[in-house]
XYZ file of C-alpha atoms in Angstrom:
296
model
C -146.897 -78.195 14.673
C -144.857 -78.898 17.813
C -147.301 -81.600 18.769
C -146.619 -83.471 15.532
C -143.640 -85.690 14.974
C -140.948 -84.261 12.639
C -140.842 -85.374 9.013
C -138.468 -88.319 8.648
C -136.023 -87.692 5.769
C -133.466 -90.271 4.600
C -130.779 -89.759 1.969
C -129.414 -92.499 -0.310
C -125.877 -91.931 -1.696
C -123.623 -94.082 -3.858
C -120.645 -94.522 -1.469
C -119.140 -93.841 1.967
C -117.292 -90.717 0.755
C -120.643 -89.206 -0.246
C -121.890 -89.843 3.281
C -119.053 -87.734 4.671
C -119.710 -84.901 2.224
C -123.409 -84.813 2.988
C -122.753 -84.949 6.736
C -120.337 -81.990 6.608
C -122.759 -80.017 4.490
C -125.546 -80.506 7.020
C -123.496 -79.392 10.044
C -124.873 -76.351 11.804
C -128.057 -76.487 9.718
C -131.286 -76.303 11.773
C -133.625 -78.214 9.434
C -135.877 -79.028 12.370
C -136.482 -75.383 13.120
C -136.812 -74.356 9.455
C -138.775 -77.236 8.008
C -139.748 -79.364 11.015
C -137.795 -82.266 9.549
C -135.004 -84.518 10.670
C -132.492 -86.407 8.539
C -132.586 -89.736 10.336
C -130.043 -91.564 8.152
C -127.692 -91.318 5.194
C -127.571 -94.655 3.358
C -124.590 -95.533 1.145
C -125.741 -98.317 -1.215
C -126.383 -99.325 -4.786
C -128.318 -102.448 -3.726
C -132.061 -102.437 -4.301
C -132.742 -104.819 -1.400
C -130.662 -102.819 1.091
C -132.218 -99.547 -0.031
C -135.727 -100.977 0.283
C -135.111 -102.178 3.841
C -133.262 -99.000 4.910
C -135.943 -96.508 3.880
C -138.933 -98.424 5.287
C -141.158 -96.030 7.276
C -139.584 -92.808 5.906
C -141.713 -89.791 4.961
C -139.247 -88.486 2.336
C -136.311 -90.160 0.596
C -133.668 -88.110 -1.244
C -131.591 -89.945 -3.843
C -128.186 -88.176 -4.162
C -126.344 -89.365 -7.337
C -124.538 -87.927 -10.367
C -126.693 -86.019 -12.853
C -125.526 -88.282 -15.706
C -124.058 -91.723 -16.304
C -124.425 -94.588 -13.825
C -125.638 -92.230 -11.111
C -128.655 -91.227 -13.195
C -129.508 -94.855 -13.997
C -129.230 -95.740 -10.279
C -131.516 -92.847 -9.333
C -134.126 -93.907 -11.909
C -134.004 -97.469 -10.582
C -134.427 -96.379 -6.950
C -137.292 -94.018 -7.809
C -139.287 -96.821 -9.444
C -138.427 -99.234 -6.625
C -139.238 -96.988 -3.663
C -142.201 -94.961 -4.940
C -144.728 -97.249 -3.207
C -142.601 -97.864 -0.102
C -142.375 -94.322 1.334
C -144.313 -91.044 1.415
C -142.341 -89.358 -1.365
C -139.119 -89.858 -3.381
C -137.108 -86.879 -4.695
C -133.848 -86.743 -6.659
C -130.870 -84.703 -5.382
C -128.216 -84.138 -8.049
C -124.407 -84.125 -7.640
C -122.253 -82.760 -10.500
C -121.141 -85.473 -12.991
C -117.659 -86.825 -12.228
C -117.493 -84.864 -9.003
C -114.751 -85.238 -6.450
C -116.554 -85.259 -3.139
C -113.532 -83.998 -1.268
C -113.589 -80.719 -3.203
C -117.316 -80.065 -3.517
C -118.378 -76.902 -1.800
C -120.547 -78.049 1.195
C -122.843 -75.119 0.562
C -123.721 -76.568 -2.866
C -124.732 -79.854 -1.248
C -126.595 -78.021 1.504
C -128.500 -75.892 -1.023
C -129.323 -78.947 -3.164
C -130.679 -80.755 -0.091
C -132.834 -77.754 0.817
C -134.011 -77.370 -2.798
C -134.884 -81.062 -2.975
C -136.883 -80.747 0.257
C -138.664 -77.659 -1.103
C -139.436 -79.433 -4.397
C -140.833 -82.370 -2.435
C -142.941 -79.973 -0.362
C -144.318 -78.222 -3.431
C -145.080 -81.567 -5.033
C -146.817 -82.606 -1.815
C -148.927 -79.423 -1.942
C -150.030 -80.399 -5.435
C -150.683 -83.895 -4.183
C -152.750 -82.465 -1.305
C -155.149 -80.991 -3.868
C -155.259 -84.313 -5.643
C -155.749 -86.082 -2.338
C -158.590 -83.700 -1.491
C -160.271 -84.634 -4.757
C -159.632 -88.281 -4.011
C -161.128 -87.832 -0.538
C -164.180 -86.147 -2.067
C -164.434 -89.005 -4.543
C -164.120 -91.475 -1.706
C -166.920 -89.695 0.197
C -169.109 -89.789 -2.909
C -168.268 -93.441 -3.454
C -169.036 -94.214 0.194
C -172.403 -92.458 -0.163
C -173.123 -94.388 -3.353
C -171.988 -97.571 -1.636
C -174.338 -96.863 1.276
C -177.160 -96.291 -1.208
C -176.268 -99.547 -2.885
C -176.295 -101.283 0.503
C -179.743 -99.786 1.198
C -181.030 -100.838 -2.224
C -179.488 -104.251 -1.755
C -181.206 -104.559 1.627
C -184.548 -103.652 0.028
C -183.900 -106.090 -2.819
C -182.986 -108.823 -0.350
C -186.217 -108.184 1.555
C -188.216 -108.271 -1.686
C -186.335 -111.371 -2.776
C -187.169 -113.062 0.518
C -190.823 -112.127 0.109
C -190.806 -113.369 -3.478
C -189.124 -116.571 -2.345
C -191.857 -117.142 0.258
C -194.549 -116.373 -2.311
C -192.838 -118.668 -4.788
C -192.865 -121.513 -2.284
C -196.549 -120.906 -1.549
C -197.335 -120.816 -5.268
C -195.297 -123.964 -5.791
C -197.177 -125.714 -2.988
C -200.517 -124.527 -4.406
C -199.442 -125.685 -7.848
C -198.590 -129.127 -6.469
C -201.988 -129.320 -4.770
C -203.758 -128.225 -7.962
C -201.717 -130.752 -9.931
C -202.823 -133.515 -7.566
C -206.463 -132.388 -7.856
C -206.082 -132.226 -11.633
C -204.723 -135.786 -11.671
C -207.706 -136.936 -9.576
C -210.127 -135.094 -11.890
C -208.406 -136.601 -14.916
C -208.769 -140.056 -13.406
C -212.449 -139.394 -12.688
C -212.864 -138.005 -16.185
C -211.270 -141.130 -17.649
C -213.615 -143.327 -15.586
C -216.629 -141.255 -16.658
C -215.479 -141.445 -20.254
C -215.116 -145.217 -19.996
C -218.591 -145.500 -18.474
C -219.958 -143.194 -21.153
C -218.359 -145.243 -23.911
C -219.697 -148.440 -22.365
C -223.174 -146.940 -22.011
C -222.971 -145.580 -25.527
C -222.045 -149.049 -26.786
C -224.985 -150.526 -24.918
C -227.301 -147.864 -26.327
C -225.978 -148.578 -29.783
C -226.623 -152.288 -29.272
C -230.147 -151.507 -28.119
C -230.631 -149.325 -31.172
C -229.525 -152.128 -33.458
C -231.781 -154.665 -31.754
C -235.372 -155.028 -33.087
C -237.894 -153.371 -30.756
C -240.976 -155.189 -29.476
C -244.335 -154.353 -30.951
C -247.585 -155.042 -29.025
C -250.717 -156.362 -30.720
C -254.188 -157.000 -29.338
C -254.391 -160.752 -29.015
C -258.120 -161.125 -29.894
C -257.905 -158.750 -32.855
C -254.747 -160.374 -34.261
C -256.312 -163.864 -33.868
C -259.444 -162.778 -35.682
C -257.388 -161.032 -38.400
C -255.175 -164.049 -38.905
C -257.655 -166.943 -38.668
C -261.010 -165.255 -39.221
C -262.449 -166.725 -36.059
C -263.039 -165.701 -32.473
C -260.450 -166.508 -29.826
C -262.399 -168.381 -27.191
C -259.697 -169.151 -24.627
C -256.747 -166.731 -24.181
C -255.430 -168.791 -21.278
C -254.405 -171.558 -23.661
C -252.101 -169.140 -25.486
C -250.720 -167.768 -22.187
C -250.029 -171.264 -20.934
C -248.358 -172.435 -24.118
C -246.155 -169.351 -24.308
C -245.091 -169.630 -20.646
C -244.252 -173.301 -21.096
C -242.164 -173.037 -24.244
C -240.808 -169.497 -23.681
C -240.248 -168.726 -27.353
C -237.476 -166.244 -28.172
C -238.657 -162.639 -28.452
C -242.342 -163.506 -27.822
C -244.353 -162.341 -24.795
C -248.086 -162.593 -24.067
C -250.250 -161.236 -21.292
C -253.035 -158.856 -20.408
C -254.782 -159.460 -23.734
C -251.731 -158.631 -25.871
C -248.901 -160.395 -27.672
C -245.505 -158.781 -28.060
C -242.973 -159.589 -30.814
C -240.267 -157.950 -32.864
C -242.724 -157.821 -35.757
C -246.313 -158.598 -36.617
C -245.146 -161.492 -38.765
C -243.360 -163.087 -35.769
C -246.475 -162.669 -33.600
C -248.693 -164.317 -36.267
C -246.125 -167.094 -36.720
C -246.324 -167.920 -33.021
C -250.115 -167.845 -32.995
C -250.115 -170.274 -35.905
C -247.872 -172.633 -33.959
C -250.135 -172.453 -30.922
C -253.288 -172.940 -33.040
C -251.751 -175.959 -34.791
C -250.951 -177.488 -31.420
C -254.482 -176.856 -30.210
C -256.003 -178.432 -33.322
C -253.760 -181.429 -32.911
C -254.767 -181.729 -29.284
C -258.507 -181.408 -30.011
C -258.284 -184.162 -32.590
C -256.474 -186.399 -30.178
C -258.993 -185.647 -27.438
C -261.960 -186.711 -29.603
C -260.402 -190.151 -30.137
C -259.321 -190.604 -26.561
C -261.210 -192.848 -24.156
C -259.965 -190.838 -21.226
C -262.807 -188.649 -19.943
C -260.654 -185.845 -18.582
C -261.500 -182.185 -18.498
C -260.516 -179.875 -21.346
C -258.173 -177.801 -19.145
C -256.208 -180.768 -17.797
C -255.988 -182.073 -21.340
C -254.263 -179.107 -22.927
C -251.978 -178.841 -19.884
C -251.081 -182.462 -20.466
C -250.084 -181.926 -24.039
C -247.770 -178.994 -23.133
C -246.218 -180.997 -20.292
C -245.773 -184.139 -22.443
């Protein structure tokens, strides 16, 4: 205990006469030896500001006022004002309407000691409360450390999730680009398909060529033998009739009727040419003759 500083006690009284009474009462009293305390100052004031400045740094403040009347109101005011400024505040009661010159100093001395004892007992109670508060603080610190640990783990997981999220976002962007390219290709393929489908539909709606044996069709149509297929080939190549082809002993047309119609045209032309040739004085060959009629 000797190695610790003494407890700093300060007493607030209402006036200068109270200071004298308290000082006389405390003469020849060894509070340091009994309680390891020292009364560092006796403060005569009713001012809140002065009292607040005067007690700053004190361990214990005793408020010495009348038990009733203005003294009680002043004590209540100082208790509320100083409770958070010092270690402890305790009231020390003077008799109401006292005359300080005639108060027995022993009464003041006993009241000071009693006030100090009351403060000590209250402090003992507060020590238990403080111990509970310290235990609560330790528990809270442990919980706080656990929270810090959990928060550190969560931050690590959050960082990992953030990295994964960025990778997923990048992959998503790449897949979106590929999807756009595939959509464009799909649109092009669809356009080509539609175009091809249109062309197929046009082909379907167009009449298809039918092939007929040229000699057989000639005989069927005219009841005579076709003696010179070349004449029909030549005539067809010269005039290039629409949707009529001949070659390799066949005639192709959209229908049998169209093929017969063309053979009739060719036969009529040949008959006309043969009649003209019989009346002609020009002694040309038969081949050059029918070529001449197609070229003329």
